[in-house]
Amino acid sequence: MFVPVYDRAKVNRSFGPELEAAVLRALAGDLDADREVTLFEAEFAAWNGASHAVSVNSGTAAILAALLAVGVRPGDEVITVPNTDGATSSAVSMSGAGLVWVDVDPVTRTMSVEALEAALTPRTRAIVAVDMFGHPADIHRINALAARHGIPVVEDACLAPGAMIDGVKVGAFATATCFSFGRNKHLGAIGAGGCVLAQDGDLAERLRMLSGYGEARERSRSKSGPGEAAWFWHETIGLNQRLDEIQAAILRVKLPSLASNLECRRAQARRYEAGLAGTAVEVPRCRAGVEHAWRNYVVEVDDRDAVRARLAERGVGTNLCYTPPMHLQPAFAGLGRPRGSYPVAEAIADRLLGLPIGPHMGEAEQDYVIERLRECVGA
Ligand SMILES: *Cc1c(COP(=O)(O)O)cnc(C)c1O
């Protein structure tokens, strides 16, 4: 048997001919009319219980647009965490702001609120909290601290659609919440995609302009520009980062199964926890009141690389996202944060091991993973 961490092709095949039909439907329509995009935005906002959804062409674009839309400018500082996808730190740097990392909580592996408080300066212009592996950041405490300082909070929920705090989905908490529809994410496009959820209508309109050439959304029907020039009327500086019709049509087919996708992952997480109890494998834990989204099931083990190699020999795929943490990556070497700067994030990165999880995997395969892992750690 071979159990991969994830099998995107198998998950896509499970939708049968519907994905092809969606592509053909989009192709047959007017690709400029944004019909599928507009419908998807309404459906994704409703699924999350959010007021406004602005779709973009990646999770990275979502974070960059959110930072620019809340007013981040060169010379500002933005605080985030080093243990995340490279896109989070890159988006901060691309905004022109100074990138400031703070260490994380060892249990939830999300931003330490104490470390955040210590890192705030008069130049802090935004906070990017990451819902690591699908576990929501401590967003209520982060919001309370940010509100005292008048700072907007951007939540990177790229790994966490459907994650909940006290029964409320992420998307309702931060000033702007960012999602990825990367091909291997819960809700995967066939190319790339992303979305920002916003509470505020003006912020949503700024997000649309920033990601769409600086043009108002209703540009083709707009009366705001001077007559014929309505198409070429730029309210602001803006990028070309909008979601396209084909991705939107694909995502509309997949969105109705996001709830069962999450249920499947939650059941698998419970089975892992039971199956690995009493072993040397440290299983992930949740803060009280949290419903995890389980994009990744990331355990921690001693002698990780050896365990990983033994699992590979036995046909169990694993991954190492995200190792090394960002401050130890060449891209950010210029910031001069050597090993030892973020001890909790480093300890996690040294020991983490991502196990197979997701709707591609059945119970027999998961049992195989559990048994092989128990063998490999000598349990
Ligand atoms: C995937 C991911 C991103 C980037 O999303 P893309 O769609 O790949 O650009 C950002 N942050 C986190 C935490 C992610 O997992």
mmCIF file of C-alpha atoms and ligand atoms in Angstrom:
data_model
loop_
_atom_site.group_PDB
_atom_site.id
_atom_site.type_symbol
_atom_site.label_atom_id
_atom_site.label_comp_id
_atom_site.label_asym_id
_atom_site.label_seq_id
_atom_site.Cartn_x
_atom_site.Cartn_y
_atom_site.Cartn_z
ATOM 1 C CA MET A 1 0.000 0.000 0.000
ATOM 2 C CA PHE A 2 1.066 3.611 -0.590
ATOM 3 C CA VAL A 3 -0.790 6.415 1.170
ATOM 4 C CA PRO A 4 0.084 9.895 -0.103
ATOM 5 C CA VAL A 5 -0.274 12.979 2.079
ATOM 6 C CA TYR A 6 -2.886 14.168 -0.385
ATOM 7 C CA ASP A 7 -4.121 13.053 -3.800
ATOM 8 C CA ARG A 8 -5.500 16.014 -5.706
ATOM 9 C CA ALA A 9 -6.294 14.077 -8.881
ATOM 10 C CA LYS A 10 -8.377 11.550 -6.932
ATOM 11 C CA VAL A 11 -10.297 14.311 -5.169
ATOM 12 C CA ASN A 12 -10.973 16.048 -8.505
ATOM 13 C CA ARG A 13 -12.122 12.765 -10.074
ATOM 14 C CA SER A 14 -14.677 12.384 -7.284
ATOM 15 C CA PHE A 15 -16.631 15.282 -8.809
ATOM 16 C CA GLY A 16 -17.178 13.217 -11.967
ATOM 17 C CA PRO A 17 -18.090 15.148 -15.138
ATOM 18 C CA GLU A 18 -19.259 18.213 -13.194
ATOM 19 C CA LEU A 19 -15.881 19.959 -13.297
ATOM 20 C CA GLU A 20 -15.631 19.624 -17.068
ATOM 21 C CA ALA A 21 -19.185 20.869 -17.443
ATOM 22 C CA ALA A 22 -18.335 23.901 -15.308
ATOM 23 C CA VAL A 23 -15.341 24.764 -17.481
ATOM 24 C CA LEU A 24 -17.429 24.461 -20.630
ATOM 25 C CA ARG A 25 -20.161 26.612 -19.096
ATOM 26 C CA ALA A 26 -17.636 29.330 -18.286
ATOM 27 C CA LEU A 27 -16.106 29.138 -21.773
ATOM 28 C CA ALA A 28 -19.503 29.441 -23.400
ATOM 29 C CA GLY A 29 -20.249 32.624 -21.443
ATOM 30 C CA ASP A 30 -18.827 36.112 -21.714
ATOM 31 C CA LEU A 31 -15.496 35.848 -19.893
ATOM 32 C CA ASP A 32 -15.617 39.587 -19.146
ATOM 33 C CA ALA A 33 -19.069 39.560 -17.588
ATOM 34 C CA ASP A 34 -17.926 38.052 -14.266
ATOM 35 C CA ARG A 35 -21.081 35.962 -14.032
ATOM 36 C CA GLU A 36 -19.482 32.946 -12.336
ATOM 37 C CA VAL A 37 -17.218 35.188 -10.252
ATOM 38 C CA THR A 38 -20.136 37.243 -8.969
ATOM 39 C CA LEU A 39 -22.191 34.147 -8.135
ATOM 40 C CA PHE A 40 -19.223 32.471 -6.448
ATOM 41 C CA GLU A 41 -18.527 35.536 -4.304
ATOM 42 C CA ALA A 42 -22.139 35.583 -3.105
ATOM 43 C CA GLU A 43 -22.086 31.828 -2.414
ATOM 44 C CA PHE A 44 -18.742 31.935 -0.578
ATOM 45 C CA ALA A 45 -19.835 34.935 1.523
ATOM 46 C CA ALA A 46 -23.054 33.105 2.440
ATOM 47 C CA TRP A 47 -21.197 29.869 3.267
ATOM 48 C CA ASN A 48 -19.006 31.818 5.689
ATOM 49 C CA GLY A 49 -21.748 34.059 7.040
ATOM 50 C CA ALA A 50 -19.789 37.120 5.874
ATOM 51 C CA SER A 51 -21.069 40.397 4.482
ATOM 52 C CA HIS A 52 -18.598 40.860 1.624
ATOM 53 C CA ALA A 53 -16.434 38.492 -0.406
ATOM 54 C CA VAL A 54 -13.899 39.811 -2.913
ATOM 55 C CA SER A 55 -12.321 37.061 -4.960
ATOM 56 C CA VAL A 56 -8.742 37.338 -6.235
ATOM 57 C CA ASN A 57 -6.346 35.068 -8.088
ATOM 58 C CA SER A 58 -4.443 33.576 -5.115
ATOM 59 C CA GLY A 59 -4.146 33.532 -1.353
ATOM 60 C CA THR A 60 -0.981 35.590 -1.714
ATOM 61 C CA ALA A 61 -2.904 38.218 -3.693
ATOM 62 C CA ALA A 62 -5.599 38.169 -1.007
ATOM 63 C CA ILE A 63 -3.096 38.998 1.760
ATOM 64 C CA LEU A 64 -1.346 41.698 -0.283
ATOM 65 C CA ALA A 65 -4.659 43.309 -1.287
ATOM 66 C CA ALA A 66 -5.891 43.182 2.320
ATOM 67 C CA LEU A 67 -2.740 44.889 3.598
ATOM 68 C CA LEU A 68 -2.904 47.631 0.966
ATOM 69 C CA ALA A 69 -6.646 48.081 1.493
ATOM 70 C CA VAL A 70 -6.269 48.637 5.247
ATOM 71 C CA GLY A 71 -3.721 51.333 4.480
ATOM 72 C CA VAL A 72 -0.295 49.710 4.879
ATOM 73 C CA ARG A 73 2.404 51.847 3.248
ATOM 74 C CA PRO A 74 6.205 51.743 2.947
ATOM 75 C CA GLY A 75 7.748 52.715 6.259
ATOM 76 C CA ASP A 76 5.020 50.996 8.283
ATOM 77 C CA GLU A 77 5.592 47.805 10.214
ATOM 78 C CA VAL A 78 3.439 44.681 9.914
ATOM 79 C CA ILE A 79 3.649 41.922 12.506
ATOM 80 C CA THR A 80 3.195 38.249 11.606
ATOM 81 C CA VAL A 81 4.679 34.842 12.505
ATOM 82 C CA PRO A 82 7.696 33.033 11.036
ATOM 83 C CA ASN A 83 6.092 29.558 10.962
ATOM 84 C CA THR A 84 3.838 29.848 7.952
ATOM 85 C CA ASP A 85 3.689 29.558 4.201
ATOM 86 C CA GLY A 86 6.235 31.800 2.474
ATOM 87 C CA ALA A 87 3.363 33.758 0.944
ATOM 88 C CA THR A 88 2.409 35.404 4.238
ATOM 89 C CA SER A 89 5.810 37.007 4.769
ATOM 90 C CA SER A 90 6.254 37.735 1.051
ATOM 91 C CA ALA A 91 2.932 39.579 0.876
ATOM 92 C CA VAL A 92 3.971 41.725 3.842
ATOM 93 C CA SER A 93 7.301 42.537 2.194
ATOM 94 C CA MET A 94 5.629 43.259 -1.153
ATOM 95 C CA SER A 95 3.372 45.810 0.563
ATOM 96 C CA GLY A 96 6.521 47.811 1.274
ATOM 97 C CA ALA A 97 6.129 47.527 5.034
ATOM 98 C CA GLY A 98 8.834 46.340 7.389
ATOM 99 C CA LEU A 99 8.302 42.669 8.214
ATOM 100 C CA VAL A 100 8.272 41.915 11.945
ATOM 101 C CA TRP A 101 7.897 38.336 13.174
ATOM 102 C CA VAL A 102 6.847 37.231 16.628
ATOM 103 C CA ASP A 103 7.038 33.758 18.118
ATOM 104 C CA VAL A 104 4.090 31.417 18.488
ATOM 105 C CA ASP A 105 2.261 29.516 21.189
ATOM 106 C CA PRO A 106 3.635 25.955 21.520
ATOM 107 C CA VAL A 107 0.188 24.340 21.841
ATOM 108 C CA THR A 108 -1.825 26.051 19.095
ATOM 109 C CA ARG A 109 1.243 26.946 16.980
ATOM 110 C CA THR A 110 -0.400 30.308 16.244
ATOM 111 C CA MET A 111 0.755 33.835 17.139
ATOM 112 C CA SER A 112 1.673 34.383 20.792
ATOM 113 C CA VAL A 113 -0.412 37.312 22.002
ATOM 114 C CA GLU A 114 2.237 38.142 24.618
ATOM 115 C CA ALA A 115 4.952 38.254 21.953
ATOM 116 C CA LEU A 116 2.677 40.381 19.760
ATOM 117 C CA GLU A 117 2.104 42.876 22.538
ATOM 118 C CA ALA A 118 5.846 43.162 23.154
ATOM 119 C CA ALA A 119 6.534 43.805 19.450
ATOM 120 C CA LEU A 120 4.008 46.618 18.919
ATOM 121 C CA THR A 121 5.572 49.993 18.100
ATOM 122 C CA PRO A 122 4.104 53.337 17.026
ATOM 123 C CA ARG A 123 4.885 52.274 13.433
ATOM 124 C CA THR A 124 2.848 49.028 13.595
ATOM 125 C CA ARG A 125 0.185 49.442 10.916
ATOM 126 C CA ALA A 126 -1.312 45.942 10.719
ATOM 127 C CA ILE A 127 -1.173 42.461 12.229
ATOM 128 C CA VAL A 128 -1.357 39.313 10.107
ATOM 129 C CA ALA A 129 -2.490 36.411 12.295
ATOM 130 C CA VAL A 130 -2.196 32.964 10.693
ATOM 131 C CA ASP A 131 -4.618 30.088 11.356
ATOM 132 C CA MET A 132 -1.827 27.555 11.341
ATOM 133 C CA PHE A 133 -2.618 24.165 9.817
ATOM 134 C CA GLY A 134 -6.308 25.112 10.175
ATOM 135 C CA HIS A 135 -6.272 26.012 13.899
ATOM 136 C CA PRO A 136 -7.655 29.549 14.320
ATOM 137 C CA ALA A 137 -5.293 32.144 15.739
ATOM 138 C CA ASP A 138 -6.245 33.575 19.149
ATOM 139 C CA ILE A 139 -8.135 36.198 17.200
ATOM 140 C CA HIS A 140 -10.387 37.597 19.926
ATOM 141 C CA ARG A 141 -7.422 38.473 22.150
ATOM 142 C CA ILE A 142 -5.477 39.754 19.134
ATOM 143 C CA ASN A 143 -8.456 41.906 18.106
ATOM 144 C CA ALA A 144 -8.802 43.332 21.618
ATOM 145 C CA LEU A 145 -5.131 44.285 21.709
ATOM 146 C CA ALA A 146 -5.244 45.686 18.163
ATOM 147 C CA ALA A 147 -8.369 47.727 18.939
ATOM 148 C CA ARG A 148 -6.621 49.367 21.900
ATOM 149 C CA HIS A 149 -3.932 50.540 19.472
ATOM 150 C CA GLY A 150 -6.245 51.283 16.523
ATOM 151 C CA ILE A 151 -4.576 48.675 14.307
ATOM 152 C CA PRO A 152 -6.445 46.544 11.729
ATOM 153 C CA VAL A 153 -6.113 42.756 11.878
ATOM 154 C CA VAL A 154 -5.732 40.632 8.750
ATOM 155 C CA GLU A 155 -6.364 36.922 9.296
ATOM 156 C CA ASP A 156 -4.548 34.482 7.026
ATOM 157 C CA ALA A 157 -7.143 31.706 6.939
ATOM 158 C CA CYS A 158 -5.701 30.059 3.831
ATOM 159 C CA LEU A 159 -5.516 26.773 5.753
ATOM 160 C CA ALA A 160 -8.711 27.274 7.718
ATOM 161 C CA PRO A 161 -11.981 27.661 5.788
ATOM 162 C CA GLY A 162 -14.737 26.461 8.096
ATOM 163 C CA ALA A 163 -12.617 26.591 11.250
ATOM 164 C CA MET A 164 -14.706 27.897 14.130
ATOM 165 C CA ILE A 165 -14.363 29.639 17.452
ATOM 166 C CA ASP A 166 -17.325 29.073 19.789
ATOM 167 C CA GLY A 167 -19.402 27.907 16.837
ATOM 168 C CA VAL A 168 -18.661 30.929 14.616
ATOM 169 C CA LYS A 169 -16.663 30.479 11.417
ATOM 170 C CA VAL A 170 -13.437 32.400 10.798
ATOM 171 C CA GLY A 171 -14.197 35.286 8.496
ATOM 172 C CA ALA A 172 -16.420 37.040 11.019
ATOM 173 C CA PHE A 173 -13.602 38.188 13.287
ATOM 174 C CA ALA A 174 -10.785 40.092 11.594
ATOM 175 C CA THR A 175 -10.938 43.327 9.602
ATOM 176 C CA ALA A 176 -10.162 41.189 6.547
ATOM 177 C CA THR A 177 -9.879 37.394 6.343
ATOM 178 C CA CYS A 178 -7.878 35.816 3.515
ATOM 179 C CA PHE A 179 -8.442 32.430 1.867
ATOM 180 C CA SER A 180 -6.552 30.417 -0.741
ATOM 181 C CA PHE A 181 -8.053 28.200 -3.405
ATOM 182 C CA GLY A 182 -4.635 26.803 -4.265
ATOM 183 C CA ARG A 183 -4.890 23.399 -5.932
ATOM 184 C CA ASN A 184 -4.134 21.431 -2.753
ATOM 185 C CA LYS A 185 -6.176 23.496 -0.338
ATOM 186 C CA HIS A 186 -9.553 22.340 1.065
ATOM 187 C CA LEU A 187 -11.380 24.187 -1.701
ATOM 188 C CA GLY A 188 -8.975 23.801 -4.582
ATOM 189 C CA ALA A 189 -9.238 25.536 -7.939
ATOM 190 C CA ILE A 190 -7.640 23.895 -10.973
ATOM 191 C CA GLY A 191 -5.332 26.879 -11.400
ATOM 192 C CA ALA A 192 -5.132 29.298 -8.498
ATOM 193 C CA GLY A 193 -7.529 31.489 -6.600
ATOM 194 C CA GLY A 194 -8.185 33.313 -3.370
ATOM 195 C CA CYS A 195 -10.695 35.474 -1.581
ATOM 196 C CA VAL A 196 -10.894 38.198 1.041
ATOM 197 C CA LEU A 197 -13.883 38.391 3.368
ATOM 198 C CA ALA A 198 -14.544 41.851 4.782
ATOM 199 C CA GLN A 199 -17.063 43.201 7.265
ATOM 200 C CA ASP A 200 -17.025 46.672 5.768
ATOM 201 C CA GLY A 201 -18.441 47.629 2.356
ATOM 202 C CA ASP A 202 -15.951 50.436 1.737
ATOM 203 C CA LEU A 203 -13.061 48.091 2.481
ATOM 204 C CA ALA A 204 -14.552 45.554 0.044
ATOM 205 C CA GLU A 205 -14.748 48.211 -2.670
ATOM 206 C CA ARG A 206 -11.087 49.183 -2.067
ATOM 207 C CA LEU A 207 -10.166 45.487 -2.320
ATOM 208 C CA ARG A 208 -11.962 45.218 -5.661
ATOM 209 C CA MET A 209 -10.196 48.238 -7.062
ATOM 210 C CA LEU A 210 -6.765 47.251 -5.756
ATOM 211 C CA SER A 211 -7.053 43.830 -7.364
ATOM 212 C CA GLY A 212 -8.723 45.040 -10.588
ATOM 213 C CA TYR A 213 -6.594 47.769 -12.223
ATOM 214 C CA GLY A 214 -7.955 50.366 -9.817
ATOM 215 C CA GLU A 215 -11.274 50.329 -11.663
ATOM 216 C CA ALA A 216 -14.597 50.341 -9.861
ATOM 217 C CA ARG A 217 -16.231 46.908 -9.975
ATOM 218 C CA GLU A 218 -19.142 47.897 -12.164
ATOM 219 C CA ARG A 219 -16.687 49.266 -14.676
ATOM 220 C CA SER A 220 -18.294 48.011 -17.861
ATOM 221 C CA ARG A 221 -21.665 49.363 -16.811
ATOM 222 C CA SER A 222 -20.183 52.275 -14.914
ATOM 223 C CA LYS A 223 -21.507 55.784 -15.195
ATOM 224 C CA SER A 224 -18.781 57.084 -12.933
ATOM 225 C CA GLY A 225 -16.229 57.656 -15.671
ATOM 226 C CA PRO A 226 -16.631 60.339 -18.272
ATOM 227 C CA GLY A 227 -18.747 58.659 -20.955
ATOM 228 C CA GLU A 228 -16.825 56.418 -23.337
ATOM 229 C CA ALA A 229 -13.845 56.386 -20.985
ATOM 230 C CA ALA A 230 -15.762 54.398 -18.343
ATOM 231 C CA TRP A 231 -13.754 51.256 -19.168
ATOM 232 C CA PHE A 232 -10.464 53.009 -18.621
ATOM 233 C CA TRP A 233 -11.312 54.983 -15.523
ATOM 234 C CA HIS A 234 -8.824 54.244 -12.726
ATOM 235 C CA GLU A 235 -9.945 55.340 -9.294
ATOM 236 C CA THR A 236 -6.757 54.075 -7.645
ATOM 237 C CA ILE A 237 -3.508 52.348 -8.485
ATOM 238 C CA GLY A 238 -4.352 48.665 -8.842
ATOM 239 C CA LEU A 239 -3.017 45.248 -9.791
ATOM 240 C CA ASN A 240 -4.505 42.631 -12.113
ATOM 241 C CA GLN A 241 -5.298 39.980 -9.520
ATOM 242 C CA ARG A 242 -8.925 39.085 -10.048
ATOM 243 C CA LEU A 243 -10.313 35.576 -10.051
ATOM 244 C CA ASP A 244 -11.176 34.275 -13.520
ATOM 245 C CA GLU A 245 -14.453 32.771 -14.709
ATOM 246 C CA ILE A 246 -13.121 29.224 -15.121
ATOM 247 C CA GLN A 247 -11.762 29.002 -11.581
ATOM 248 C CA ALA A 248 -14.968 30.524 -10.231
ATOM 249 C CA ALA A 249 -17.091 27.951 -12.116
ATOM 250 C CA ILE A 250 -14.923 25.123 -10.715
ATOM 251 C CA LEU A 251 -15.137 26.504 -7.188
ATOM 252 C CA ARG A 252 -18.928 26.759 -7.445
ATOM 253 C CA VAL A 253 -19.070 23.010 -8.138
ATOM 254 C CA LYS A 254 -16.813 22.229 -5.182
ATOM 255 C CA LEU A 255 -18.157 24.629 -2.555
ATOM 256 C CA PRO A 256 -21.233 22.521 -1.641
ATOM 257 C CA SER A 257 -18.922 19.662 -0.600
ATOM 258 C CA LEU A 258 -16.692 21.798 1.633
ATOM 259 C CA ALA A 259 -18.788 20.917 4.695
ATOM 260 C CA SER A 260 -18.427 17.158 4.130
ATOM 261 C CA ASN A 261 -14.730 17.629 3.332
ATOM 262 C CA LEU A 262 -14.337 19.246 6.774
ATOM 263 C CA GLU A 263 -16.388 16.504 8.454
ATOM 264 C CA CYS A 264 -14.146 13.870 6.862
ATOM 265 C CA ARG A 265 -11.003 15.637 8.104
ATOM 266 C CA ARG A 266 -12.426 16.075 11.601
ATOM 267 C CA ALA A 267 -13.277 12.371 11.790
ATOM 268 C CA GLN A 268 -9.766 11.496 10.611
ATOM 269 C CA ALA A 269 -8.249 13.796 13.244
ATOM 270 C CA ARG A 270 -10.256 12.011 15.958
ATOM 271 C CA ARG A 271 -9.101 8.610 14.653
ATOM 272 C CA TYR A 272 -5.462 9.743 14.628
ATOM 273 C CA GLU A 273 -5.745 11.020 18.174
ATOM 274 C CA ALA A 274 -7.187 7.709 19.370
ATOM 275 C CA GLY A 275 -4.839 5.579 17.272
ATOM 276 C CA LEU A 276 -1.684 7.385 18.380
ATOM 277 C CA ALA A 277 -2.584 7.707 22.071
ATOM 278 C CA GLY A 278 0.097 6.433 24.418
ATOM 279 C CA THR A 279 2.881 6.620 21.806
ATOM 280 C CA ALA A 280 5.858 8.971 21.590
ATOM 281 C CA VAL A 281 3.992 10.868 18.861
ATOM 282 C CA GLU A 282 2.757 14.262 20.045
ATOM 283 C CA VAL A 283 -0.618 14.853 18.439
ATOM 284 C CA PRO A 284 -1.956 18.366 17.783
ATOM 285 C CA ARG A 285 -4.084 20.002 20.441
ATOM 286 C CA CYS A 286 -6.771 22.691 20.203
ATOM 287 C CA ARG A 287 -7.564 25.741 22.290
ATOM 288 C CA ALA A 288 -10.890 25.398 24.134
ATOM 289 C CA GLY A 289 -13.870 26.364 21.954
ATOM 290 C CA VAL A 290 -11.992 25.769 18.696
ATOM 291 C CA GLU A 291 -13.236 23.617 15.824
ATOM 292 C CA HIS A 292 -10.125 22.918 13.734
ATOM 293 C CA ALA A 293 -10.223 22.839 9.902
ATOM 294 C CA TRP A 294 -7.431 20.223 9.664
ATOM 295 C CA ARG A 295 -5.871 21.238 6.357
ATOM 296 C CA ASN A 296 -2.803 19.553 7.825
ATOM 297 C CA TYR A 297 -2.519 16.936 10.543
ATOM 298 C CA VAL A 298 0.877 17.840 11.931
ATOM 299 C CA VAL A 299 2.348 15.729 14.712
ATOM 300 C CA GLU A 300 5.662 16.306 16.468
ATOM 301 C CA VAL A 301 8.241 13.565 16.971
ATOM 302 C CA ASP A 302 11.853 13.265 18.101
ATOM 303 C CA ASP A 303 14.306 12.243 15.422
ATOM 304 C CA ARG A 304 11.809 13.386 12.814
ATOM 305 C CA ASP A 305 13.905 12.823 9.695
ATOM 306 C CA ALA A 306 14.582 9.189 10.624
ATOM 307 C CA VAL A 307 10.906 8.555 11.383
ATOM 308 C CA ARG A 308 9.973 10.157 8.070
ATOM 309 C CA ALA A 309 12.437 7.986 6.143
ATOM 310 C CA ARG A 310 11.151 4.811 7.828
ATOM 311 C CA LEU A 311 7.571 5.795 6.959
ATOM 312 C CA ALA A 312 8.542 6.403 3.335
ATOM 313 C CA GLU A 313 10.067 2.905 3.148
ATOM 314 C CA ARG A 314 6.737 1.532 4.373
ATOM 315 C CA GLY A 315 4.643 3.455 1.823
ATOM 316 C CA VAL A 316 3.442 6.361 3.947
ATOM 317 C CA GLY A 317 3.790 9.827 2.474
ATOM 318 C CA THR A 318 4.449 12.745 4.818
ATOM 319 C CA ASN A 319 5.285 16.416 4.364
ATOM 320 C CA LEU A 320 7.294 19.071 6.139
ATOM 321 C CA CYS A 321 5.230 22.177 5.806
ATOM 322 C CA TYR A 322 6.512 24.537 6.923
ATOM 323 C CA THR A 323 10.203 23.904 7.431
ATOM 324 C CA PRO A 324 12.437 25.798 7.860
ATOM 325 C CA PRO A 325 10.618 28.775 9.351
ATOM 326 C CA MET A 326 10.753 31.989 7.334
ATOM 327 C CA HIS A 327 13.519 33.716 9.301
ATOM 328 C CA LEU A 328 15.885 30.876 8.332
ATOM 329 C CA GLN A 329 15.022 31.022 4.613
ATOM 330 C CA PRO A 330 17.332 32.664 2.051
ATOM 331 C CA ALA A 331 14.548 35.036 0.957
ATOM 332 C CA PHE A 332 14.555 36.750 4.344
ATOM 333 C CA ALA A 333 18.228 36.402 5.284
ATOM 334 C CA GLY A 334 18.539 40.161 4.872
ATOM 335 C CA LEU A 335 16.411 40.687 7.973
ATOM 336 C CA GLY A 336 19.184 39.179 10.073
ATOM 337 C CA ARG A 337 17.207 36.909 12.373
ATOM 338 C CA PRO A 338 19.530 33.989 13.145
ATOM 339 C CA ARG A 339 18.632 30.642 14.617
ATOM 340 C CA GLY A 340 17.539 31.203 18.209
ATOM 341 C CA SER A 341 15.402 34.254 17.375
ATOM 342 C CA TYR A 342 12.062 32.397 17.591
ATOM 343 C CA PRO A 343 12.694 29.325 19.752
ATOM 344 C CA VAL A 344 9.140 27.985 19.823
ATOM 345 C CA ALA A 345 8.669 28.202 16.048
ATOM 346 C CA GLU A 346 12.095 26.595 15.581
ATOM 347 C CA ALA A 347 11.367 23.716 17.968
ATOM 348 C CA ILE A 348 8.105 23.012 16.139
ATOM 349 C CA ALA A 349 9.811 23.173 12.722
ATOM 350 C CA ASP A 350 12.521 20.737 13.873
ATOM 351 C CA ARG A 351 10.019 18.118 15.048
ATOM 352 C CA LEU A 352 6.943 18.530 12.846
ATOM 353 C CA LEU A 353 5.680 15.839 10.517
ATOM 354 C CA GLY A 354 2.563 16.218 8.351
ATOM 355 C CA LEU A 355 0.525 13.006 8.023
ATOM 356 C CA PRO A 356 -1.939 12.104 5.241
ATOM 357 C CA ILE A 357 -5.325 13.712 5.734
ATOM 358 C CA GLY A 358 -8.259 14.514 3.478
ATOM 359 C CA PRO A 359 -11.073 12.963 1.474
ATOM 360 C CA HIS A 360 -8.666 10.982 -0.718
ATOM 361 C CA MET A 361 -8.015 8.647 2.217
ATOM 362 C CA GLY A 362 -10.347 5.947 3.565
ATOM 363 C CA GLU A 363 -10.317 4.252 6.980
ATOM 364 C CA ALA A 364 -8.230 1.261 5.820
ATOM 365 C CA GLU A 365 -5.544 3.587 4.513
ATOM 366 C CA GLN A 366 -5.600 5.661 7.667
ATOM 367 C CA ASP A 367 -5.258 2.536 9.818
ATOM 368 C CA TYR A 368 -2.250 1.605 7.702
ATOM 369 C CA VAL A 369 -0.691 5.017 8.415
ATOM 370 C CA ILE A 370 -1.374 4.695 12.146
ATOM 371 C CA GLU A 371 0.080 1.170 12.355
ATOM 372 C CA ARG A 372 3.218 2.065 10.393
ATOM 373 C CA LEU A 373 3.786 5.192 12.480
ATOM 374 C CA ARG A 374 3.399 3.221 15.703
ATOM 375 C CA GLU A 375 6.054 0.778 14.394
ATOM 376 C CA CYS A 376 8.386 3.596 13.393
ATOM 377 C CA VAL A 377 8.365 5.254 16.803
ATOM 378 C CA GLY A 378 8.624 1.894 18.593
ATOM 379 C CA ALA A 379 5.152 1.907 20.171
HETATM 380 C C1 LIG B 1 -1.452 28.541 0.680
HETATM 381 C C2 LIG B 1 -1.170 29.625 1.675
HETATM 382 C C3 LIG B 1 -0.971 30.947 1.287
HETATM 383 C C4 LIG B 1 -0.867 31.367 -0.147
HETATM 384 O O1 LIG B 1 -1.941 31.024 -0.937
HETATM 385 P P1 LIG B 1 -1.742 30.837 -2.539
HETATM 386 O O2 LIG B 1 -3.115 30.644 -3.034
HETATM 387 O O3 LIG B 1 -0.848 29.660 -2.729
HETATM 388 O O4 LIG B 1 -1.115 32.103 -3.032
HETATM 389 C C5 LIG B 1 -0.806 31.898 2.278
HETATM 390 N N1 LIG B 1 -0.807 31.571 3.577
HETATM 391 C C6 LIG B 1 -0.968 30.302 3.990
HETATM 392 C C7 LIG B 1 -0.962 30.012 5.462
HETATM 393 C C8 LIG B 1 -1.141 29.293 3.055
HETATM 394 O O5 LIG B 1 -1.269 28.028 3.461
#
